[in-house]
Amino acid sequence: MKPSLTRLREAVLEANLELVRRGLVLYTFGNASGIAKDEGLVVIKPSGVPYEKMKPQHLVISDLSGRIVEGELRPSSDLPTHLVLYRAFPEIGGVVHTHSEYATAWAQARREIPCFGTTHADYFHGSVPVTEPMSEHEICGEYEKNTGEVIVRLFRDRSAAAVPGVLVANHGPFTWGADVSAAAHNAVVLEAIARMAFFTITINAEADAIGKPLHDRHYLRKHGSRAYYGQAVEYK
Ligand SMILES: [Zn+2]
């Protein structure tokens, strides 16, 4: 095992286990990865290994072209999607994919999640977008890589830092963050946002998205150059 990646292996394992603890994955669904940017290496969950048996040494290390550098087991079959996202969004340090129930329901309905309230606004600057459906050509070709490409196309006019997740049409959510732990945190929050948005439109089908002033106030107090949310300011 490369000593420099020991901590990353542990963080990636921990993020995968967090998805289980939070009820985001069934059986072996879902995957989390993290990148060691200096080395250009990605640590990802192995394919099909039960979470309760997963150890740091089971994780698979790939370079950004998909060449396996370390690991006896096959990587998650979604590795090519993760790699496309790392190559396109150099600011991210971790990627998570789940089929969490409410976020996947929105993905299957092919509806973006409007920002109905401040919980959403704290994390996503704008709606949680949904990709275009993939073409037969994309599905029959390099499907997992093309899943990444369809996400990247959607983010041509969006910031991956300001919108840390997406719904892949008829599939489910991908989230990312500064590191793998943040990516898992965003996956948990996205599921909560999706659930609350479902209840919101169930109670009132005509519910409006939050206004821009409240959305910006909440997003910008936690993010950006003038952020003030958190202990550094509030803890006495
Ligand atoms: Zn999937």
Coordinates of N, CA and C and ligand atoms in Angstrom, one line a residue:
M1 N 0.9 -1.2 0.0 CA 0.0 0.0 0.0 C 0.9 1.3 0.0
K2 N 0.5 2.2 -0.8 CA 1.3 3.5 -0.9 C 1.0 4.2 0.4
P3 N 2.0 4.5 1.3 CA 1.8 5.2 2.5 C 1.0 6.5 2.3
S4 N 1.4 7.2 1.2 CA 0.8 8.6 1.1 C -0.7 8.5 0.8
L5 N -1.2 7.3 0.5 CA -2.6 7.2 0.2 C -3.4 6.5 1.3
T6 N -2.7 6.2 2.4 CA -3.4 5.5 3.5 C -4.6 6.3 4.0
R7 N -4.3 7.6 4.3 CA -5.4 8.4 4.8 C -6.6 8.6 3.8
L8 N -6.2 8.7 2.5 CA -7.3 8.8 1.5 C -8.1 7.5 1.5
R9 N -7.5 6.4 1.5 CA -8.2 5.1 1.6 C -9.2 5.1 2.7
E10 N -8.7 5.5 3.9 CA -9.5 5.5 5.1 C -10.7 6.4 4.9
A11 N -10.4 7.6 4.3 CA -11.5 8.6 4.2 C -12.5 8.1 3.2
V12 N -12.1 7.4 2.1 CA -13.0 6.9 1.1 C -13.9 5.8 1.7
L13 N -13.2 4.9 2.5 CA -14.0 3.8 3.1 C -15.0 4.4 4.1
E14 N -14.6 5.4 4.9 CA -15.5 6.1 5.8 C -16.7 6.7 5.1
A15 N -16.4 7.4 4.0 CA -17.5 8.0 3.2 C -18.5 7.0 2.7
N16 N -18.0 5.9 2.2 CA -18.8 4.8 1.7 C -19.7 4.3 2.9
L17 N -19.1 4.1 4.1 CA -19.9 3.6 5.2 C -20.9 4.6 5.7
E18 N -20.6 5.9 5.5 CA -21.5 7.0 5.9 C -22.8 6.9 5.0
L19 N -22.6 6.5 3.8 CA -23.8 6.4 2.9 C -24.7 5.3 3.4
V20 N -24.1 4.2 3.9 CA -24.9 3.1 4.5 C -25.6 3.6 5.7
R21 N -24.8 4.2 6.6 CA -25.4 4.6 7.9 C -26.6 5.6 7.7
R22 N -26.5 6.4 6.7 CA -27.6 7.4 6.5 C -28.7 6.8 5.6
G23 N -28.6 5.5 5.3 CA -29.7 4.9 4.6 C -29.8 5.3 3.1
L24 N -28.7 5.7 2.5 CA -28.7 6.1 1.1 C -28.5 4.9 0.1
V25 N -28.0 3.8 0.6 CA -27.7 2.7 -0.3 C -28.3 1.4 0.2
L26 N -28.7 0.6 -0.8 CA -29.2 -0.8 -0.5 C -28.1 -1.7 -1.0
Y27 N -27.9 -2.8 -0.3 CA -26.9 -3.8 -0.7 C -25.6 -3.2 -1.0
T28 N -25.1 -3.4 -2.2 CA -23.8 -2.8 -2.6 C -23.9 -1.7 -3.6
F29 N -25.2 -1.1 -3.7 CA -25.4 0.1 -4.6 C -24.5 1.2 -4.0
G30 N -24.2 2.1 -4.9 CA -23.6 3.4 -4.4 C -22.1 3.2 -4.4
N31 N -21.4 4.4 -4.6 CA -20.0 4.4 -4.6 C -19.5 5.8 -4.3
A32 N -18.3 5.8 -3.5 CA -17.7 7.0 -3.2 C -16.2 6.9 -3.7
S33 N -15.6 8.0 -4.1 CA -14.2 8.0 -4.4 C -13.6 9.3 -4.0
G34 N -12.3 9.3 -3.9 CA -11.5 10.6 -3.5 C -10.3 10.6 -4.4
I35 N -9.8 11.8 -4.6 CA -8.6 12.0 -5.5 C -7.5 12.6 -4.7
A36 N -6.3 12.0 -4.9 CA -5.0 12.6 -4.5 C -4.5 13.4 -5.6
K37 N -4.7 14.7 -5.5 CA -4.5 15.6 -6.7 C -3.0 15.6 -7.1
D38 N -2.1 15.7 -6.1 CA -0.7 15.7 -6.5 C -0.2 14.5 -7.2
E39 N -0.7 13.3 -6.8 CA -0.4 12.1 -7.5 C -1.2 11.8 -8.7
G40 N -2.4 12.5 -8.9 CA -3.3 12.2 -10.0 C -3.9 10.8 -9.9
L41 N -4.1 10.4 -8.6 CA -4.7 9.1 -8.4 C -6.0 9.1 -7.7
V42 N -6.9 8.2 -8.1 CA -8.3 8.2 -7.5 C -8.4 6.9 -6.8
V43 N -8.9 7.0 -5.5 CA -9.2 5.8 -4.7 C -10.8 5.6 -4.7
I44 N -11.2 4.4 -5.1 CA -12.6 4.1 -5.2 C -13.0 2.8 -4.6
K45 N -14.2 2.7 -4.3 CA -14.8 1.4 -3.7 C -14.7 0.3 -4.8
P46 N -14.4 -0.9 -4.3 CA -14.4 -2.0 -5.2 C -15.8 -2.4 -5.6
S47 N -16.0 -3.1 -6.7 CA -17.3 -3.5 -7.2 C -17.8 -4.7 -6.4
G48 N -19.1 -4.5 -5.9 CA -19.8 -5.7 -5.4 C -19.3 -6.3 -4.0
V49 N -18.4 -5.6 -3.3 CA -18.0 -6.1 -2.0 C -19.0 -5.5 -0.9
P50 N -19.5 -6.4 -0.1 CA -20.4 -5.9 1.0 C -19.8 -4.9 1.9
Y51 N -20.5 -3.9 2.2 CA -19.9 -2.8 3.0 C -19.4 -3.3 4.3
E52 N -20.1 -4.2 4.9 CA -19.6 -4.7 6.3 C -18.3 -5.4 6.2
K53 N -17.9 -5.9 5.1 CA -16.6 -6.6 4.9 C -15.5 -5.7 4.3
M54 N -15.9 -4.5 4.0 CA -14.9 -3.7 3.2 C -13.8 -3.2 4.1
K55 N -12.6 -3.3 3.7 CA -11.4 -2.8 4.4 C -10.6 -1.8 3.5
P56 N -9.8 -1.0 4.1 CA -9.1 0.0 3.3 C -8.3 -0.7 2.2
Q57 N -7.7 -1.9 2.4 CA -6.9 -2.5 1.4 C -7.8 -3.1 0.2
H58 N -9.1 -3.1 0.4 CA -10.0 -3.6 -0.7 C -10.2 -2.5 -1.7
L59 N -9.9 -1.2 -1.3 CA -10.2 -0.1 -2.2 C -9.2 -0.2 -3.4
V60 N -9.7 0.4 -4.5 CA -8.9 0.3 -5.8 C -8.4 1.6 -6.1
I61 N -7.1 1.7 -6.6 CA -6.5 3.0 -7.0 C -6.3 3.0 -8.5
S62 N -6.8 4.0 -9.1 CA -6.7 4.2 -10.5 C -6.0 5.5 -10.9
D63 N -5.4 5.6 -12.0 CA -5.0 6.9 -12.5 C -6.1 7.6 -13.2
L64 N -5.9 8.8 -13.7 CA -7.1 9.6 -14.2 C -7.5 9.1 -15.6
S65 N -6.7 8.2 -16.2 CA -7.0 7.6 -17.5 C -7.8 6.3 -17.2
G66 N -7.9 5.8 -16.0 CA -8.6 4.6 -15.7 C -7.7 3.3 -15.6
R67 N -6.4 3.6 -15.7 CA -5.4 2.4 -15.5 C -5.4 2.1 -14.0
I68 N -5.5 0.8 -13.6 CA -5.5 0.4 -12.2 C -4.1 0.4 -11.8
V69 N -3.8 1.1 -10.7 CA -2.4 1.3 -10.2 C -2.2 0.3 -9.0
E70 N -3.3 0.1 -8.2 CA -3.2 -0.8 -7.1 C -4.6 -1.4 -6.8
G71 N -4.6 -2.6 -6.4 CA -5.9 -3.3 -6.0 C -6.0 -4.6 -6.7
E72 N -6.5 -5.6 -5.9 CA -6.7 -6.9 -6.4 C -8.1 -7.0 -7.0
L73 N -9.0 -6.2 -6.5 CA -10.4 -6.3 -6.9 C -10.7 -5.4 -8.0
R74 N -11.8 -5.7 -8.7 CA -12.3 -4.7 -9.8 C -12.9 -3.5 -9.1
P75 N -12.6 -2.3 -9.7 CA -13.2 -1.1 -9.2 C -14.7 -1.0 -9.4
S76 N -15.4 -0.1 -8.7 CA -16.8 0.1 -9.0 C -16.9 0.3 -10.5
S77 N -18.0 -0.2 -11.1 CA -18.2 -0.1 -12.5 C -18.5 1.4 -12.9
D78 N -18.8 2.3 -11.9 CA -19.0 3.7 -12.3 C -17.7 4.5 -12.2
L79 N -16.5 3.8 -12.1 CA -15.2 4.6 -12.1 C -15.1 5.5 -13.3
P80 N -15.4 5.1 -14.5 CA -15.3 6.0 -15.6 C -16.1 7.3 -15.5
T81 N -17.2 7.2 -14.8 CA -18.0 8.5 -14.6 C -17.3 9.4 -13.6
H82 N -16.7 8.8 -12.6 CA -16.0 9.6 -11.6 C -14.8 10.2 -12.3
L83 N -14.1 9.5 -13.1 CA -12.9 10.1 -13.7 C -13.2 11.2 -14.7
V84 N -14.3 11.2 -15.4 CA -14.7 12.3 -16.3 C -15.0 13.5 -15.4
L85 N -15.6 13.3 -14.2 CA -15.9 14.5 -13.3 C -14.6 15.1 -12.8
Y86 N -13.7 14.2 -12.4 CA -12.4 14.7 -11.8 C -11.6 15.5 -12.9
R87 N -11.7 15.0 -14.1 CA -11.0 15.7 -15.2 C -11.6 17.0 -15.6
A88 N -13.0 17.1 -15.5 CA -13.7 18.3 -15.9 C -13.7 19.3 -14.8
F89 N -13.8 18.9 -13.5 CA -13.9 19.8 -12.4 C -12.7 19.7 -11.5
P90 N -11.6 20.4 -11.8 CA -10.4 20.2 -11.1 C -10.5 20.6 -9.6
E91 N -11.5 21.4 -9.3 CA -11.7 21.9 -7.9 C -12.2 20.9 -7.0
I92 N -12.8 19.8 -7.5 CA -13.4 18.8 -6.6 C -12.4 17.7 -6.1
G93 N -12.7 17.2 -4.9 CA -11.8 16.2 -4.3 C -12.4 14.9 -4.0
G94 N -13.7 14.8 -4.2 CA -14.5 13.6 -4.0 C -15.8 13.5 -4.8
V95 N -16.2 12.3 -5.1 CA -17.4 12.1 -5.9 C -18.2 10.9 -5.2
V96 N -19.5 11.1 -5.2 CA -20.4 10.1 -4.6 C -21.6 9.8 -5.5
H97 N -21.9 8.6 -5.7 CA -23.1 8.2 -6.5 C -23.9 7.3 -5.6
T98 N -25.2 7.6 -5.5 CA -26.2 6.6 -4.9 C -27.4 6.5 -5.7
H99 N -28.3 5.6 -5.3 CA -29.7 5.5 -5.8 C -30.6 5.9 -4.7
S100 N -30.3 6.9 -3.9 CA -31.1 7.2 -2.7 C -32.5 7.6 -3.2
E101 N -33.5 7.2 -2.4 CA -34.8 7.0 -2.8 C -35.5 8.3 -3.4
Y102 N -35.4 9.4 -2.7 CA -36.1 10.6 -3.1 C -35.4 11.3 -4.2
A103 N -34.1 11.4 -4.1 CA -33.3 12.0 -5.2 C -33.5 11.2 -6.5
T104 N -33.5 9.9 -6.4 CA -33.7 9.0 -7.6 C -35.1 9.2 -8.1
A105 N -36.1 9.4 -7.3 CA -37.4 9.6 -7.8 C -37.5 10.8 -8.7
W106 N -36.8 11.9 -8.2 CA -36.8 13.1 -9.1 C -36.0 12.8 -10.4
A107 N -35.0 12.1 -10.3 CA -34.2 11.8 -11.5 C -35.0 10.9 -12.5
Q108 N -35.8 10.0 -11.9 CA -36.6 9.2 -12.8 C -37.8 10.0 -13.4
A109 N -38.3 11.0 -12.6 CA -39.3 11.8 -13.2 C -38.7 12.9 -14.1
R110 N -37.4 12.9 -14.2 CA -36.7 13.9 -15.0 C -37.1 15.3 -14.7
R111 N -37.2 15.6 -13.4 CA -37.5 16.9 -13.0 C -36.4 17.5 -12.1
E112 N -35.9 18.7 -12.5 CA -35.0 19.3 -11.6 C -35.6 19.6 -10.2
I113 N -34.9 19.8 -9.2 CA -35.4 20.1 -7.8 C -35.3 21.6 -7.6
P114 N -36.5 22.3 -7.7 CA -36.4 23.7 -7.4 C -36.0 24.0 -6.0
C115 N -35.4 25.2 -5.8 CA -35.0 25.5 -4.5 C -36.2 26.1 -3.7
F116 N -36.8 25.2 -2.9 CA -38.0 25.7 -2.2 C -37.7 26.3 -0.9
G117 N -36.5 26.2 -0.4 CA -36.3 26.7 1.0 C -34.8 26.9 1.3
T118 N -34.6 27.3 2.5 CA -33.2 27.7 2.9 C -32.3 26.5 3.1
T119 N -32.9 25.3 3.4 CA -32.0 24.1 3.6 C -31.3 23.9 2.2
H120 N -32.1 23.9 1.2 CA -31.5 23.8 -0.2 C -30.6 24.9 -0.5
A121 N -31.0 26.1 -0.2 CA -30.2 27.3 -0.5 C -28.8 27.3 0.2
D122 N -28.8 26.7 1.4 CA -27.5 26.6 2.1 C -26.4 25.8 1.3
Y123 N -26.9 24.9 0.5 CA -25.9 24.0 -0.2 C -25.8 24.1 -1.7
F124 N -27.0 24.5 -2.3 CA -27.0 24.5 -3.8 C -27.4 25.9 -4.2
H125 N -26.6 26.6 -5.0 CA -26.9 27.9 -5.5 C -27.7 27.7 -6.8
G126 N -29.0 27.5 -6.7 CA -29.9 27.2 -7.8 C -30.6 25.9 -7.7
S127 N -31.3 25.5 -8.7 CA -32.0 24.2 -8.6 C -30.9 23.1 -8.7
V128 N -31.4 21.9 -8.2 CA -30.5 20.7 -8.5 C -30.9 20.3 -9.9
P129 N -30.0 20.4 -10.9 CA -30.4 20.2 -12.3 C -30.5 18.7 -12.6
V130 N -31.2 18.4 -13.7 CA -31.3 17.0 -14.2 C -30.7 17.0 -15.6
T131 N -30.0 15.9 -15.9 CA -29.4 15.9 -17.2 C -30.4 15.6 -18.3
E132 N -30.0 15.7 -19.5 CA -30.7 15.2 -20.7 C -30.7 13.7 -20.6
P133 N -31.8 13.1 -21.2 CA -31.7 11.6 -21.3 C -30.5 11.2 -22.2
M134 N -29.9 10.1 -22.0 CA -28.8 9.7 -22.8 C -29.3 9.1 -24.1
S135 N -28.6 9.2 -25.2 CA -29.0 8.7 -26.5 C -28.7 7.2 -26.5
E136 N -29.3 6.5 -27.4 CA -29.0 5.1 -27.6 C -27.5 4.8 -27.9
H137 N -27.0 5.7 -28.7 CA -25.6 5.6 -29.0 C -24.7 5.7 -27.8
E138 N -25.1 6.7 -26.9 CA -24.3 6.9 -25.6 C -24.4 5.7 -24.7
I139 N -25.6 5.1 -24.7 CA -25.9 4.0 -23.8 C -25.2 2.8 -24.2
C140 N -25.2 2.5 -25.5 CA -24.7 1.3 -26.1 C -23.1 1.4 -26.2
G141 N -22.6 2.6 -26.1 CA -21.1 2.8 -26.2 C -20.5 2.7 -24.9
E142 N -19.6 3.7 -24.6 CA -18.9 3.7 -23.3 C -19.9 4.3 -22.3
Y143 N -20.9 3.5 -21.8 CA -22.0 4.0 -21.0 C -21.6 4.9 -19.8
E144 N -20.7 4.3 -19.0 CA -20.3 5.0 -17.7 C -19.6 6.3 -18.0
K145 N -18.7 6.2 -19.0 CA -17.9 7.4 -19.4 C -18.9 8.5 -19.9
N146 N -19.9 8.0 -20.7 CA -20.8 9.0 -21.3 C -21.8 9.5 -20.3
T147 N -22.0 8.8 -19.2 CA -22.8 9.3 -18.1 C -22.1 10.6 -17.5
G148 N -20.7 10.5 -17.4 CA -20.0 11.6 -16.9 C -20.1 12.8 -18.0
E149 N -20.0 12.4 -19.2 CA -20.0 13.5 -20.3 C -21.3 14.2 -20.3
V150 N -22.4 13.5 -20.1 CA -23.7 14.2 -20.1 C -23.9 15.1 -18.9
I151 N -23.2 14.8 -17.8 CA -23.2 15.7 -16.6 C -22.3 16.9 -16.9
V152 N -21.2 16.7 -17.5 CA -20.2 17.8 -17.8 C -20.9 18.8 -18.8
R153 N -21.6 18.2 -19.8 CA -22.3 19.1 -20.7 C -23.3 20.0 -20.0
L154 N -24.0 19.5 -19.0 CA -25.0 20.3 -18.3 C -24.3 21.4 -17.5
F155 N -23.0 21.2 -17.1 CA -22.3 22.1 -16.3 C -21.5 23.1 -17.1
R156 N -21.7 23.1 -18.4 CA -21.0 24.2 -19.2 C -21.4 25.6 -18.8
D157 N -22.6 25.7 -18.4 CA -23.0 27.1 -17.9 C -23.4 27.1 -16.4
R158 N -22.8 26.2 -15.7 CA -23.0 26.1 -14.2 C -21.6 26.0 -13.6
S159 N -21.6 26.3 -12.3 CA -20.4 26.1 -11.5 C -20.5 24.8 -10.7
A160 N -19.6 23.9 -10.8 CA -19.6 22.7 -10.0 C -19.4 23.0 -8.6
A161 N -18.7 24.1 -8.3 CA -18.6 24.5 -6.8 C -19.9 25.0 -6.2
A162 N -20.7 25.7 -7.0 CA -21.9 26.3 -6.5 C -23.1 25.3 -6.6
V163 N -23.0 24.3 -7.4 CA -24.0 23.3 -7.6 C -23.3 22.0 -7.4
P164 N -23.2 21.5 -6.2 CA -22.4 20.3 -5.9 C -23.1 19.0 -6.1
G165 N -24.0 18.9 -7.1 CA -24.6 17.6 -7.4 C -25.5 17.8 -8.6
V166 N -26.0 16.6 -9.0 CA -26.8 16.6 -10.2 C -27.7 15.3 -10.2
L167 N -28.8 15.3 -10.9 CA -29.6 14.1 -11.1 C -29.4 13.6 -12.5
V168 N -28.9 12.4 -12.7 CA -28.8 11.8 -14.0 C -30.1 11.2 -14.4
A169 N -30.7 11.7 -15.5 CA -32.0 11.3 -15.9 C -32.2 9.8 -15.9
N170 N -33.3 9.4 -15.3 CA -33.7 8.0 -15.2 C -32.7 7.1 -14.5
H171 N -31.9 7.7 -13.7 CA -30.8 7.0 -13.0 C -30.7 7.4 -11.5
G172 N -30.1 8.5 -11.2 CA -30.0 8.9 -9.8 C -29.0 10.0 -9.7
P173 N -28.7 10.3 -8.4 CA -27.8 11.5 -8.1 C -26.3 11.2 -8.1
F174 N -25.6 12.1 -8.5 CA -24.1 12.2 -8.3 C -23.9 13.5 -7.5
T175 N -23.0 13.4 -6.5 CA -22.6 14.6 -5.8 C -21.1 14.7 -5.7
W176 N -20.6 15.9 -5.4 CA -19.2 16.0 -5.3 C -18.9 17.1 -4.2
G177 N -17.6 17.2 -3.9 CA -17.2 18.2 -2.8 C -15.7 18.4 -2.8
A178 N -15.3 19.2 -1.9 CA -13.9 19.5 -1.8 C -13.1 18.3 -1.4
D179 N -13.7 17.3 -0.7 CA -13.1 16.0 -0.5 C -14.2 15.0 -0.4
V180 N -13.8 13.7 -0.2 CA -14.8 12.6 -0.3 C -15.8 12.8 0.8
S181 N -15.4 13.2 2.0 CA -16.3 13.4 3.1 C -17.4 14.5 2.7
A182 N -16.9 15.6 2.1 CA -17.9 16.6 1.7 C -18.8 16.1 0.6
A183 N -18.3 15.2 -0.3 CA -19.2 14.7 -1.3 C -20.3 13.8 -0.7
A184 N -19.9 13.0 0.3 CA -20.9 12.1 1.0 C -21.9 13.0 1.8
H185 N -21.4 14.0 2.4 CA -22.3 15.0 3.2 C -23.3 15.6 2.2
N186 N -22.8 16.0 1.0 CA -23.7 16.6 0.0 C -24.7 15.6 -0.5
A187 N -24.3 14.3 -0.6 CA -25.3 13.2 -1.0 C -26.4 13.1 0.0
V188 N -26.0 13.2 1.3 CA -27.0 13.0 2.4 C -28.0 14.3 2.4
V189 N -27.4 15.4 2.2 CA -28.2 16.7 2.2 C -29.1 16.7 0.9
L190 N -28.6 16.2 -0.2 CA -29.4 16.2 -1.4 C -30.6 15.3 -1.2
E191 N -30.4 14.1 -0.6 CA -31.5 13.3 -0.3 C -32.6 13.9 0.6
A192 N -32.1 14.7 1.6 CA -33.1 15.4 2.4 C -33.8 16.5 1.7
I193 N -33.1 17.2 0.8 CA -33.7 18.3 0.0 C -34.7 17.7 -0.9
A194 N -34.4 16.5 -1.5 CA -35.3 15.9 -2.5 C -36.6 15.4 -1.8
R195 N -36.4 14.9 -0.6 CA -37.5 14.5 0.2 C -38.4 15.6 0.6
M196 N -37.8 16.7 1.1 CA -38.6 17.9 1.5 C -39.3 18.5 0.3
A197 N -38.6 18.6 -0.8 CA -39.2 19.1 -2.1 C -40.4 18.3 -2.5
F198 N -40.3 17.0 -2.4 CA -41.5 16.1 -2.7 C -42.6 16.5 -1.8
F199 N -42.4 16.6 -0.5 CA -43.5 16.9 0.4 C -44.1 18.3 0.1
T200 N -43.2 19.2 -0.2 CA -43.6 20.6 -0.5 C -44.6 20.6 -1.7
I201 N -44.3 19.9 -2.8 CA -45.3 20.0 -3.9 C -46.4 19.1 -3.7
T202 N -46.3 18.1 -2.7 CA -47.5 17.3 -2.4 C -48.5 18.2 -1.6
I203 N -48.0 19.0 -0.7 CA -48.8 19.9 0.1 C -49.4 21.0 -0.8
N204 N -48.6 21.5 -1.6 CA -49.0 22.6 -2.5 C -48.3 22.5 -3.9
A205 N -49.1 21.9 -4.8 CA -48.5 21.7 -6.2 C -48.1 23.0 -6.9
E206 N -48.6 24.1 -6.4 CA -48.2 25.4 -7.0 C -47.1 26.1 -6.2
A207 N -46.5 25.4 -5.3 CA -45.4 26.1 -4.5 C -44.4 26.7 -5.4
D208 N -44.0 28.0 -5.0 CA -43.0 28.7 -5.8 C -41.6 28.4 -5.2
A209 N -40.6 28.5 -6.1 CA -39.2 28.4 -5.6 C -39.0 29.6 -4.7
I210 N -38.0 29.5 -3.9 CA -37.6 30.6 -3.0 C -37.2 31.8 -3.8
G211 N -37.4 33.0 -3.3 CA -37.0 34.2 -4.0 C -35.4 34.4 -4.0
K212 N -35.0 35.1 -5.0 CA -33.5 35.3 -5.1 C -32.8 35.9 -3.9
P213 N -33.4 36.9 -3.3 CA -32.7 37.5 -2.1 C -32.5 36.5 -1.0
L214 N -33.5 35.7 -0.6 CA -33.4 34.7 0.4 C -32.4 33.6 0.0
H215 N -32.5 33.2 -1.2 CA -31.6 32.1 -1.7 C -30.2 32.6 -1.6
D216 N -29.9 33.8 -2.2 CA -28.5 34.3 -2.2 C -28.0 34.6 -0.7
R217 N -28.9 35.1 0.1 CA -28.5 35.3 1.5 C -28.0 34.1 2.2
H218 N -28.8 33.0 2.0 CA -28.4 31.7 2.7 C -27.2 31.1 2.0
Y219 N -27.2 31.1 0.7 CA -26.0 30.5 0.0 C -24.7 31.2 0.3
L220 N -24.8 32.6 0.2 CA -23.6 33.4 0.4 C -23.1 33.5 1.8
R221 N -24.0 33.3 2.8 CA -23.5 33.4 4.2 C -22.6 32.1 4.5
K222 N -22.8 31.0 3.7 CA -22.0 29.8 4.0 C -20.8 29.7 3.0
H223 N -20.9 30.3 1.8 CA -20.0 30.1 0.8 C -19.5 31.5 0.2
G224 N -18.4 31.4 -0.4 CA -17.9 32.7 -1.1 C -17.1 33.5 -0.1
S225 N -16.6 34.6 -0.7 CA -15.6 35.4 0.0 C -16.1 36.1 1.2
R226 N -17.5 36.3 1.3 CA -18.0 37.0 2.5 C -18.8 36.1 3.4
A227 N -18.5 34.8 3.4 CA -19.2 33.8 4.2 C -19.0 34.2 5.7
Y228 N -20.0 34.0 6.5 CA -19.9 34.3 7.9 C -20.5 33.2 8.8
Y229 N -21.1 32.1 8.1 CA -21.7 31.1 8.9 C -20.6 30.2 9.5
G230 N -20.8 29.8 10.8 CA -19.9 28.9 11.5 C -19.2 29.5 12.7
Q231 N -18.4 28.6 13.3 CA -17.8 29.0 14.6 C -16.9 30.2 14.6
A232 N -16.1 30.3 13.5 CA -15.1 31.3 13.5 C -15.7 32.7 13.8
V233 N -17.0 32.9 13.5 CA -17.6 34.2 13.7 C -18.6 34.0 14.9
E234 N -19.3 32.9 14.9 CA -20.4 32.8 15.9 C -20.1 32.3 17.3
Y235 N -19.0 31.4 17.3 CA -18.7 30.8 18.6 C -18.0 31.8 19.6
K236 N -18.6 31.8 20.8 CA -18.0 32.8 21.8 C -17.5 32.0 23.0
Ligands
ZN1 ZN -26.2 4.0 -10.5

